[in-house]
Amino acid sequence: MEGEKLPPPSYGNVITILSIDGGGVRGIIPAILLMHLEAELQKCKKDENVRIADFFDVIAGTSTGGLITAMLTAPNENGRPLFSASEIRDFYIKECPNIFHETW
């Protein structure tokens, strides 16, 4: 599967949508949940290159959820997702202090 772009899943007339809420630094919560989901999907498919984006027709988010969405769907040079969910989680852990400043 490496380097192979997967078509969106087909469930007849059903369209699969992943919506990720905003919430600033709390974006770490969906990042961790998506990391666990991606790991389970990789086990089910017996393929460590499987990504969250392989299973949804549409992925959308607001605020920090939009950042996660962009990272889940940004393509690499082979048209595959550039970041894994665990890399997104690691990004949040490392960069949250630089992105989300305390305002109160």
PDB file of N, CA and C in Angstrom:
ATOM      1  N   MET A   1       0.816  -1.186   0.000  1.00  0.00           N
ATOM      2  CA  MET A   1       0.000   0.000   0.000  1.00  0.00           C
ATOM      3  C   MET A   1       0.864   1.255   0.000  1.00  0.00           C
ATOM      4  N   GLU A   2       2.123   1.161   0.389  1.00  0.00           N
ATOM      5  CA  GLU A   2       2.954   2.345   0.467  1.00  0.00           C
ATOM      6  C   GLU A   2       3.003   3.060  -0.877  1.00  0.00           C
ATOM      7  N   GLY A   3       2.737   4.365  -0.854  1.00  0.00           N
ATOM      8  CA  GLY A   3       2.744   5.163  -2.058  1.00  0.00           C
ATOM      9  C   GLY A   3       1.484   5.045  -2.889  1.00  0.00           C
ATOM     10  N   GLU A   4       0.592   4.165  -2.475  1.00  0.00           N
ATOM     11  CA  GLU A   4      -0.647   3.955  -3.223  1.00  0.00           C
ATOM     12  C   GLU A   4      -1.750   4.806  -2.621  1.00  0.00           C
ATOM     13  N   LYS A   5      -2.379   5.623  -3.441  1.00  0.00           N
ATOM     14  CA  LYS A   5      -3.470   6.467  -2.969  1.00  0.00           C
ATOM     15  C   LYS A   5      -4.755   5.652  -2.967  1.00  0.00           C
ATOM     16  N   LEU A   6      -5.384   5.575  -1.802  1.00  0.00           N
ATOM     17  CA  LEU A   6      -6.620   4.816  -1.684  1.00  0.00           C
ATOM     18  C   LEU A   6      -7.819   5.659  -2.074  1.00  0.00           C
ATOM     19  N   PRO A   7      -8.781   5.072  -2.765  1.00  0.00           N
ATOM     20  CA  PRO A   7     -10.029   5.801  -3.016  1.00  0.00           C
ATOM     21  C   PRO A   7     -10.818   5.887  -1.716  1.00  0.00           C
ATOM     22  N   PRO A   8     -11.693   6.870  -1.575  1.00  0.00           N
ATOM     23  CA  PRO A   8     -12.521   6.931  -0.368  1.00  0.00           C
ATOM     24  C   PRO A   8     -13.342   5.652  -0.240  1.00  0.00           C
ATOM     25  N   PRO A   9     -13.670   5.268   0.982  1.00  0.00           N
ATOM     26  CA  PRO A   9     -14.477   4.065   1.158  1.00  0.00           C
ATOM     27  C   PRO A   9     -15.836   4.239   0.499  1.00  0.00           C
ATOM     28  N   SER A  10     -16.422   3.149   0.090  1.00  0.00           N
ATOM     29  CA  SER A  10     -17.733   3.207  -0.548  1.00  0.00           C
ATOM     30  C   SER A  10     -18.730   2.408   0.269  1.00  0.00           C
ATOM     31  N   TYR A  11     -19.745   3.074   0.744  1.00  0.00           N
ATOM     32  CA  TYR A  11     -20.805   2.439   1.521  1.00  0.00           C
ATOM     33  C   TYR A  11     -22.145   2.727   0.862  1.00  0.00           C
ATOM     34  N   GLY A  12     -22.218   2.507  -0.435  1.00  0.00           N
ATOM     35  CA  GLY A  12     -23.456   2.789  -1.152  1.00  0.00           C
ATOM     36  C   GLY A  12     -23.702   4.279  -1.218  1.00  0.00           C
ATOM     37  N   ASN A  13     -24.865   4.699  -0.755  1.00  0.00           N
ATOM     38  CA  ASN A  13     -25.230   6.114  -0.781  1.00  0.00           C
ATOM     39  C   ASN A  13     -24.788   6.862   0.468  1.00  0.00           C
ATOM     40  N   VAL A  14     -24.068   6.204   1.358  1.00  0.00           N
ATOM     41  CA  VAL A  14     -23.626   6.820   2.611  1.00  0.00           C
ATOM     42  C   VAL A  14     -22.329   7.591   2.371  1.00  0.00           C
ATOM     43  N   ILE A  15     -22.263   8.797   2.913  1.00  0.00           N
ATOM     44  CA  ILE A  15     -21.044   9.600   2.861  1.00  0.00           C
ATOM     45  C   ILE A  15     -20.495   9.670   4.276  1.00  0.00           C
ATOM     46  N   THR A  16     -19.230   9.296   4.443  1.00  0.00           N
ATOM     47  CA  THR A  16     -18.615   9.304   5.770  1.00  0.00           C
ATOM     48  C   THR A  16     -17.959  10.658   6.014  1.00  0.00           C
ATOM     49  N   ILE A  17     -18.251  11.244   7.180  1.00  0.00           N
ATOM     50  CA  ILE A  17     -17.760  12.576   7.538  1.00  0.00           C
ATOM     51  C   ILE A  17     -17.113  12.517   8.914  1.00  0.00           C
ATOM     52  N   LEU A  18     -15.934  13.095   9.032  1.00  0.00           N
ATOM     53  CA  LEU A  18     -15.270  13.269  10.316  1.00  0.00           C
ATOM     54  C   LEU A  18     -15.239  14.763  10.590  1.00  0.00           C
ATOM     55  N   SER A  19     -15.843  15.180  11.704  1.00  0.00           N
ATOM     56  CA  SER A  19     -15.867  16.582  12.104  1.00  0.00           C
ATOM     57  C   SER A  19     -15.093  16.719  13.411  1.00  0.00           C
ATOM     58  N   ILE A  20     -14.138  17.639  13.448  1.00  0.00           N
ATOM     59  CA  ILE A  20     -13.276  17.816  14.616  1.00  0.00           C
ATOM     60  C   ILE A  20     -13.487  19.219  15.172  1.00  0.00           C
ATOM     61  N   ASP A  21     -13.935  19.300  16.415  1.00  0.00           N
ATOM     62  CA  ASP A  21     -14.201  20.585  17.064  1.00  0.00           C
ATOM     63  C   ASP A  21     -12.917  21.347  17.356  1.00  0.00           C
ATOM     64  N   GLY A  22     -13.097  22.643  17.568  1.00  0.00           N
ATOM     65  CA  GLY A  22     -12.007  23.497  18.000  1.00  0.00           C
ATOM     66  C   GLY A  22     -11.875  23.442  19.513  1.00  0.00           C
ATOM     67  N   GLY A  23     -11.063  24.313  20.051  1.00  0.00           N
ATOM     68  CA  GLY A  23     -10.901  24.358  21.497  1.00  0.00           C
ATOM     69  C   GLY A  23      -9.486  24.671  21.929  1.00  0.00           C
ATOM     70  N   GLY A  24      -8.711  25.261  21.028  1.00  0.00           N
ATOM     71  CA  GLY A  24      -7.357  25.664  21.394  1.00  0.00           C
ATOM     72  C   GLY A  24      -6.491  24.485  21.786  1.00  0.00           C
ATOM     73  N   VAL A  25      -5.842  24.616  22.933  1.00  0.00           N
ATOM     74  CA  VAL A  25      -4.922  23.588  23.408  1.00  0.00           C
ATOM     75  C   VAL A  25      -5.639  22.255  23.637  1.00  0.00           C
ATOM     76  N   ARG A  26      -6.951  22.296  23.814  1.00  0.00           N
ATOM     77  CA  ARG A  26      -7.712  21.049  23.995  1.00  0.00           C
ATOM     78  C   ARG A  26      -7.753  20.225  22.711  1.00  0.00           C
ATOM     79  N   GLY A  27      -7.167  20.728  21.637  1.00  0.00           N
ATOM     80  CA  GLY A  27      -7.022  19.952  20.409  1.00  0.00           C
ATOM     81  C   GLY A  27      -6.215  18.686  20.624  1.00  0.00           C
ATOM     82  N   ILE A  28      -5.477  18.643  21.720  1.00  0.00           N
ATOM     83  CA  ILE A  28      -4.735  17.426  22.054  1.00  0.00           C
ATOM     84  C   ILE A  28      -5.694  16.257  22.278  1.00  0.00           C
ATOM     85  N   ILE A  29      -6.919  16.535  22.733  1.00  0.00           N
ATOM     86  CA  ILE A  29      -7.884  15.463  23.019  1.00  0.00           C
ATOM     87  C   ILE A  29      -8.286  14.734  21.740  1.00  0.00           C
ATOM     88  N   PRO A  30      -8.801  15.429  20.702  1.00  0.00           N
ATOM     89  CA  PRO A  30      -9.097  14.682  19.474  1.00  0.00           C
ATOM     90  C   PRO A  30      -7.840  14.099  18.829  1.00  0.00           C
ATOM     91  N   ALA A  31      -6.697  14.749  18.993  1.00  0.00           N
ATOM     92  CA  ALA A  31      -5.457  14.206  18.423  1.00  0.00           C
ATOM     93  C   ALA A  31      -5.139  12.846  19.039  1.00  0.00           C
ATOM     94  N   ILE A  32      -5.316  12.726  20.346  1.00  0.00           N
ATOM     95  CA  ILE A  32      -5.058  11.450  21.023  1.00  0.00           C
ATOM     96  C   ILE A  32      -6.098  10.412  20.625  1.00  0.00           C
ATOM     97  N   LEU A  33      -7.370  10.812  20.570  1.00  0.00           N
ATOM     98  CA  LEU A  33      -8.418   9.867  20.152  1.00  0.00           C
ATOM     99  C   LEU A  33      -8.168   9.373  18.728  1.00  0.00           C
ATOM    100  N   LEU A  34      -7.797  10.270  17.829  1.00  0.00           N
ATOM    101  CA  LEU A  34      -7.525   9.884  16.442  1.00  0.00           C
ATOM    102  C   LEU A  34      -6.298   8.985  16.345  1.00  0.00           C
ATOM    103  N   MET A  35      -5.318   9.209  17.208  1.00  0.00           N
ATOM    104  CA  MET A  35      -4.136   8.352  17.233  1.00  0.00           C
ATOM    105  C   MET A  35      -4.534   6.916  17.582  1.00  0.00           C
ATOM    106  N   HIS A  36      -5.395   6.766  18.593  1.00  0.00           N
ATOM    107  CA  HIS A  36      -5.850   5.427  18.982  1.00  0.00           C
ATOM    108  C   HIS A  36      -6.718   4.801  17.889  1.00  0.00           C
ATOM    109  N   LEU A  37      -7.601   5.592  17.281  1.00  0.00           N
ATOM    110  CA  LEU A  37      -8.441   5.084  16.197  1.00  0.00           C
ATOM    111  C   LEU A  37      -7.572   4.617  15.027  1.00  0.00           C
ATOM    112  N   GLU A  38      -6.594   5.422  14.647  1.00  0.00           N
ATOM    113  CA  GLU A  38      -5.732   5.052  13.530  1.00  0.00           C
ATOM    114  C   GLU A  38      -4.972   3.760  13.827  1.00  0.00           C
ATOM    115  N   ALA A  39      -4.504   3.603  15.055  1.00  0.00           N
ATOM    116  CA  ALA A  39      -3.791   2.375  15.435  1.00  0.00           C
ATOM    117  C   ALA A  39      -4.702   1.153  15.306  1.00  0.00           C
ATOM    118  N   GLU A  40      -5.957   1.290  15.713  1.00  0.00           N
ATOM    119  CA  GLU A  40      -6.908   0.174  15.597  1.00  0.00           C
ATOM    120  C   GLU A  40      -7.226  -0.130  14.137  1.00  0.00           C
ATOM    121  N   LEU A  41      -7.368   0.907  13.322  1.00  0.00           N
ATOM    122  CA  LEU A  41      -7.621   0.699  11.893  1.00  0.00           C
ATOM    123  C   LEU A  41      -6.433   0.005  11.230  1.00  0.00           C
ATOM    124  N   GLN A  42      -5.225   0.356  11.650  1.00  0.00           N
ATOM    125  CA  GLN A  42      -4.030  -0.294  11.113  1.00  0.00           C
ATOM    126  C   GLN A  42      -4.007  -1.777  11.480  1.00  0.00           C
ATOM    127  N   LYS A  43      -4.420  -2.090  12.708  1.00  0.00           N
ATOM    128  CA  LYS A  43      -4.496  -3.498  13.127  1.00  0.00           C
ATOM    129  C   LYS A  43      -5.533  -4.243  12.300  1.00  0.00           C
ATOM    130  N   CYS A  44      -6.710  -3.647  12.130  1.00  0.00           N
ATOM    131  CA  CYS A  44      -7.791  -4.292  11.370  1.00  0.00           C
ATOM    132  C   CYS A  44      -7.378  -4.563   9.927  1.00  0.00           C
ATOM    133  N   LYS A  45      -6.695  -3.604   9.328  1.00  0.00           N
ATOM    134  CA  LYS A  45      -6.286  -3.730   7.924  1.00  0.00           C
ATOM    135  C   LYS A  45      -4.928  -4.410   7.767  1.00  0.00           C
ATOM    136  N   LYS A  46      -4.267  -4.680   8.913  1.00  0.00           N
ATOM    137  CA  LYS A  46      -2.927  -5.288   8.905  1.00  0.00           C
ATOM    138  C   LYS A  46      -1.965  -4.499   8.008  1.00  0.00           C
ATOM    139  N   ASP A  47      -1.997  -3.178   8.194  1.00  0.00           N
ATOM    140  CA  ASP A  47      -1.179  -2.283   7.367  1.00  0.00           C
ATOM    141  C   ASP A  47      -0.856  -1.025   8.164  1.00  0.00           C
ATOM    142  N   GLU A  48       0.401  -0.838   8.508  1.00  0.00           N
ATOM    143  CA  GLU A  48       0.799   0.324   9.309  1.00  0.00           C
ATOM    144  C   GLU A  48       0.778   1.632   8.527  1.00  0.00           C
ATOM    145  N   ASN A  49       0.576   1.571   7.222  1.00  0.00           N
ATOM    146  CA  ASN A  49       0.509   2.787   6.410  1.00  0.00           C
ATOM    147  C   ASN A  49      -0.904   3.337   6.264  1.00  0.00           C
ATOM    148  N   VAL A  50      -1.886   2.649   6.831  1.00  0.00           N
ATOM    149  CA  VAL A  50      -3.274   3.122   6.793  1.00  0.00           C
ATOM    150  C   VAL A  50      -3.362   4.419   7.593  1.00  0.00           C
ATOM    151  N   ARG A  51      -4.109   5.377   7.075  1.00  0.00           N
ATOM    152  CA  ARG A  51      -4.302   6.661   7.751  1.00  0.00           C
ATOM    153  C   ARG A  51      -5.791   6.942   7.906  1.00  0.00           C
ATOM    154  N   ILE A  52      -6.124   7.803   8.851  1.00  0.00           N
ATOM    155  CA  ILE A  52      -7.509   8.203   9.118  1.00  0.00           C
ATOM    156  C   ILE A  52      -8.196   8.655   7.830  1.00  0.00           C
ATOM    157  N   ALA A  53      -7.500   9.424   7.018  1.00  0.00           N
ATOM    158  CA  ALA A  53      -8.095   9.978   5.793  1.00  0.00           C
ATOM    159  C   ALA A  53      -8.537   8.897   4.813  1.00  0.00           C
ATOM    160  N   ASP A  54      -8.020   7.690   4.952  1.00  0.00           N
ATOM    161  CA  ASP A  54      -8.412   6.595   4.064  1.00  0.00           C
ATOM    162  C   ASP A  54      -9.844   6.129   4.309  1.00  0.00           C
ATOM    163  N   PHE A  55     -10.437   6.529   5.423  1.00  0.00           N
ATOM    164  CA  PHE A  55     -11.730   5.992   5.828  1.00  0.00           C
ATOM    165  C   PHE A  55     -12.876   6.998   5.787  1.00  0.00           C
ATOM    166  N   PHE A  56     -12.603   8.231   5.378  1.00  0.00           N
ATOM    167  CA  PHE A  56     -13.636   9.260   5.364  1.00  0.00           C
ATOM    168  C   PHE A  56     -13.692   9.946   4.005  1.00  0.00           C
ATOM    169  N   ASP A  57     -14.921  10.250   3.578  1.00  0.00           N
ATOM    170  CA  ASP A  57     -15.115  11.006   2.344  1.00  0.00           C
ATOM    171  C   ASP A  57     -14.820  12.484   2.567  1.00  0.00           C
ATOM    172  N   VAL A  58     -15.181  12.989   3.749  1.00  0.00           N
ATOM    173  CA  VAL A  58     -15.026  14.404   4.091  1.00  0.00           C
ATOM    174  C   VAL A  58     -14.450  14.488   5.500  1.00  0.00           C
ATOM    175  N   ILE A  59     -13.443  15.342   5.677  1.00  0.00           N
ATOM    176  CA  ILE A  59     -12.898  15.626   7.007  1.00  0.00           C
ATOM    177  C   ILE A  59     -12.908  17.140   7.151  1.00  0.00           C
ATOM    178  N   ALA A  60     -13.522  17.631   8.237  1.00  0.00           N
ATOM    179  CA  ALA A  60     -13.647  19.072   8.453  1.00  0.00           C
ATOM    180  C   ALA A  60     -13.396  19.389   9.916  1.00  0.00           C
ATOM    181  N   GLY A  61     -13.036  20.632  10.187  1.00  0.00           N
ATOM    182  CA  GLY A  61     -12.825  21.039  11.563  1.00  0.00           C
ATOM    183  C   GLY A  61     -12.893  22.540  11.706  1.00  0.00           C
ATOM    184  N   THR A  62     -13.108  22.983  12.942  1.00  0.00           N
ATOM    185  CA  THR A  62     -13.114  24.408  13.248  1.00  0.00           C
ATOM    186  C   THR A  62     -11.945  24.721  14.164  1.00  0.00           C
ATOM    187  N   SER A  63     -11.335  25.862  13.948  1.00  0.00           N
ATOM    188  CA  SER A  63     -10.244  26.338  14.779  1.00  0.00           C
ATOM    189  C   SER A  63      -9.139  25.279  14.858  1.00  0.00           C
ATOM    190  N   THR A  64      -8.811  24.817  16.048  1.00  0.00           N
ATOM    191  CA  THR A  64      -7.744  23.820  16.181  1.00  0.00           C
ATOM    192  C   THR A  64      -8.123  22.510  15.494  1.00  0.00           C
ATOM    193  N   GLY A  65      -9.421  22.237  15.383  1.00  0.00           N
ATOM    194  CA  GLY A  65      -9.878  21.072  14.622  1.00  0.00           C
ATOM    195  C   GLY A  65      -9.559  21.220  13.145  1.00  0.00           C
ATOM    196  N   GLY A  66      -9.560  22.459  12.655  1.00  0.00           N
ATOM    197  CA  GLY A  66      -9.168  22.726  11.276  1.00  0.00           C
ATOM    198  C   GLY A  66      -7.685  22.468  11.054  1.00  0.00           C
ATOM    199  N   LEU A  67      -6.879  22.775  12.065  1.00  0.00           N
ATOM    200  CA  LEU A  67      -5.446  22.486  11.983  1.00  0.00           C
ATOM    201  C   LEU A  67      -5.223  20.975  11.908  1.00  0.00           C
ATOM    202  N   ILE A  68      -5.934  20.236  12.755  1.00  0.00           N
ATOM    203  CA  ILE A  68      -5.829  18.774  12.727  1.00  0.00           C
ATOM    204  C   ILE A  68      -6.294  18.248  11.372  1.00  0.00           C
ATOM    205  N   THR A  69      -7.400  18.789  10.866  1.00  0.00           N
ATOM    206  CA  THR A  69      -7.920  18.382   9.559  1.00  0.00           C
ATOM    207  C   THR A  69      -6.876  18.592   8.466  1.00  0.00           C
ATOM    208  N   ALA A  70      -6.246  19.754   8.472  1.00  0.00           N
ATOM    209  CA  ALA A  70      -5.222  20.044   7.464  1.00  0.00           C
ATOM    210  C   ALA A  70      -4.071  19.048   7.556  1.00  0.00           C
ATOM    211  N   MET A  71      -3.685  18.711   8.775  1.00  0.00           N
ATOM    212  CA  MET A  71      -2.581  17.770   8.947  1.00  0.00           C
ATOM    213  C   MET A  71      -2.985  16.345   8.555  1.00  0.00           C
ATOM    214  N   LEU A  72      -4.242  15.974   8.792  1.00  0.00           N
ATOM    215  CA  LEU A  72      -4.715  14.637   8.407  1.00  0.00           C
ATOM    216  C   LEU A  72      -4.803  14.469   6.896  1.00  0.00           C
ATOM    217  N   THR A  73      -5.075  15.560   6.189  1.00  0.00           N
ATOM    218  CA  THR A  73      -5.371  15.460   4.755  1.00  0.00           C
ATOM    219  C   THR A  73      -4.285  16.018   3.835  1.00  0.00           C
ATOM    220  N   ALA A  74      -3.300  16.720   4.386  1.00  0.00           N
ATOM    221  CA  ALA A  74      -2.223  17.253   3.537  1.00  0.00           C
ATOM    222  C   ALA A  74      -1.501  16.091   2.856  1.00  0.00           C
ATOM    223  N   PRO A  75      -1.367  16.149   1.532  1.00  0.00           N
ATOM    224  CA  PRO A  75      -0.742  15.020   0.832  1.00  0.00           C
ATOM    225  C   PRO A  75       0.786  15.123   0.790  1.00  0.00           C
ATOM    226  N   ASN A  76       1.419  13.960   0.792  1.00  0.00           N
ATOM    227  CA  ASN A  76       2.855  13.927   0.544  1.00  0.00           C
ATOM    228  C   ASN A  76       3.086  13.851  -0.965  1.00  0.00           C
ATOM    229  N   GLU A  77       4.316  13.640  -1.385  1.00  0.00           N
ATOM    230  CA  GLU A  77       4.623  13.621  -2.820  1.00  0.00           C
ATOM    231  C   GLU A  77       3.965  12.454  -3.557  1.00  0.00           C
ATOM    232  N   ASN A  78       3.492  11.446  -2.817  1.00  0.00           N
ATOM    233  CA  ASN A  78       2.820  10.293  -3.427  1.00  0.00           C
ATOM    234  C   ASN A  78       1.302  10.370  -3.337  1.00  0.00           C
ATOM    235  N   GLY A  79       0.787  11.491  -2.823  1.00  0.00           N
ATOM    236  CA  GLY A  79      -0.657  11.648  -2.693  1.00  0.00           C
ATOM    237  C   GLY A  79      -1.239  10.985  -1.458  1.00  0.00           C
ATOM    238  N   ARG A  80      -0.381  10.481  -0.588  1.00  0.00           N
ATOM    239  CA  ARG A  80      -0.819   9.870   0.671  1.00  0.00           C
ATOM    240  C   ARG A  80      -0.781  10.936   1.768  1.00  0.00           C
ATOM    241  N   PRO A  81      -1.514  10.744   2.874  1.00  0.00           N
ATOM    242  CA  PRO A  81      -1.463  11.716   3.967  1.00  0.00           C
ATOM    243  C   PRO A  81      -0.034  11.916   4.477  1.00  0.00           C
ATOM    244  N   LEU A  82       0.336  13.161   4.632  1.00  0.00           N
ATOM    245  CA  LEU A  82       1.689  13.526   5.040  1.00  0.00           C
ATOM    246  C   LEU A  82       1.970  13.164   6.500  1.00  0.00           C
ATOM    247  N   PHE A  83       0.951  13.304   7.364  1.00  0.00           N
ATOM    248  CA  PHE A  83       1.141  13.072   8.796  1.00  0.00           C
ATOM    249  C   PHE A  83       0.272  11.926   9.289  1.00  0.00           C
ATOM    250  N   SER A  84       0.835  11.132  10.182  1.00  0.00           N
ATOM    251  CA  SER A  84       0.038  10.124  10.887  1.00  0.00           C
ATOM    252  C   SER A  84      -0.627  10.813  12.080  1.00  0.00           C
ATOM    253  N   ALA A  85      -1.623  10.165  12.642  1.00  0.00           N
ATOM    254  CA  ALA A  85      -2.295  10.734  13.815  1.00  0.00           C
ATOM    255  C   ALA A  85      -1.330  10.854  14.989  1.00  0.00           C
ATOM    256  N   SER A  86      -0.401   9.917  15.140  1.00  0.00           N
ATOM    257  CA  SER A  86       0.562  10.020  16.243  1.00  0.00           C
ATOM    258  C   SER A  86       1.517  11.195  16.030  1.00  0.00           C
ATOM    259  N   GLU A  87       1.849  11.507  14.782  1.00  0.00           N
ATOM    260  CA  GLU A  87       2.685  12.681  14.509  1.00  0.00           C
ATOM    261  C   GLU A  87       1.932  13.969  14.825  1.00  0.00           C
ATOM    262  N   ILE A  88       0.627  13.969  14.611  1.00  0.00           N
ATOM    263  CA  ILE A  88      -0.189  15.141  14.948  1.00  0.00           C
ATOM    264  C   ILE A  88      -0.229  15.322  16.458  1.00  0.00           C
ATOM    265  N   ARG A  89      -0.411  14.230  17.187  1.00  0.00           N
ATOM    266  CA  ARG A  89      -0.378  14.294  18.658  1.00  0.00           C
ATOM    267  C   ARG A  89       0.965  14.845  19.126  1.00  0.00           C
ATOM    268  N   ASP A  90       2.058  14.337  18.569  1.00  0.00           N
ATOM    269  CA  ASP A  90       3.392  14.808  18.946  1.00  0.00           C
ATOM    270  C   ASP A  90       3.561  16.297  18.646  1.00  0.00           C
ATOM    271  N   PHE A  91       3.017  16.748  17.517  1.00  0.00           N
ATOM    272  CA  PHE A  91       3.057  18.161  17.154  1.00  0.00           C
ATOM    273  C   PHE A  91       2.367  19.004  18.228  1.00  0.00           C
ATOM    274  N   TYR A  92       1.184  18.571  18.670  1.00  0.00           N
ATOM    275  CA  TYR A  92       0.455  19.319  19.698  1.00  0.00           C
ATOM    276  C   TYR A  92       1.238  19.377  20.999  1.00  0.00           C
ATOM    277  N   ILE A  93       1.814  18.268  21.402  1.00  0.00           N
ATOM    278  CA  ILE A  93       2.583  18.244  22.649  1.00  0.00           C
ATOM    279  C   ILE A  93       3.756  19.214  22.564  1.00  0.00           C
ATOM    280  N   LYS A  94       4.446  19.228  21.438  1.00  0.00           N
ATOM    281  CA  LYS A  94       5.631  20.074  21.284  1.00  0.00           C
ATOM    282  C   LYS A  94       5.288  21.544  21.063  1.00  0.00           C
ATOM    283  N   GLU A  95       4.281  21.821  20.229  1.00  0.00           N
ATOM    284  CA  GLU A  95       4.047  23.188  19.771  1.00  0.00           C
ATOM    285  C   GLU A  95       2.938  23.953  20.490  1.00  0.00           C
ATOM    286  N   CYS A  96       2.141  23.291  21.322  1.00  0.00           N
ATOM    287  CA  CYS A  96       1.037  23.991  22.008  1.00  0.00           C
ATOM    288  C   CYS A  96       1.484  25.257  22.734  1.00  0.00           C
ATOM    289  N   PRO A  97       2.587  25.212  23.481  1.00  0.00           N
ATOM    290  CA  PRO A  97       2.995  26.442  24.170  1.00  0.00           C
ATOM    291  C   PRO A  97       3.316  27.590  23.212  1.00  0.00           C
ATOM    292  N   ASN A  98       3.754  27.275  22.006  1.00  0.00           N
ATOM    293  CA  ASN A  98       4.094  28.312  21.031  1.00  0.00           C
ATOM    294  C   ASN A  98       2.871  28.829  20.276  1.00  0.00           C
ATOM    295  N   ILE A  99       1.850  27.976  20.127  1.00  0.00           N
ATOM    296  CA  ILE A  99       0.670  28.341  19.349  1.00  0.00           C
ATOM    297  C   ILE A  99      -0.407  28.977  20.217  1.00  0.00           C
ATOM    298  N   PHE A 100      -0.644  28.386  21.381  1.00  0.00           N
ATOM    299  CA  PHE A 100      -1.744  28.815  22.247  1.00  0.00           C
ATOM    300  C   PHE A 100      -1.166  29.470  23.497  1.00  0.00           C
ATOM    301  N   HIS A 101      -1.185  30.796  23.502  1.00  0.00           N
ATOM    302  CA  HIS A 101      -0.638  31.545  24.627  1.00  0.00           C
ATOM    303  C   HIS A 101      -1.712  31.752  25.686  1.00  0.00           C
ATOM    304  N   GLU A 102      -1.304  31.691  26.938  1.00  0.00           N
ATOM    305  CA  GLU A 102      -2.242  31.927  28.041  1.00  0.00           C
ATOM    306  C   GLU A 102      -2.698  33.382  27.991  1.00  0.00           C
ATOM    307  N   THR A 103      -4.022  33.577  28.045  1.00  0.00           N
ATOM    308  CA  THR A 103      -4.547  34.941  27.952  1.00  0.00           C
ATOM    309  C   THR A 103      -5.306  35.374  29.194  1.00  0.00           C
ATOM    310  N   TRP A 104      -5.367  34.529  30.207  1.00  0.00           N
ATOM    311  CA  TRP A 104      -6.116  34.910  31.404  1.00  0.00           C
ATOM    312  C   TRP A 104      -5.354  34.660  32.650  1.00  0.00           C
TER     313      TRP A 104
END
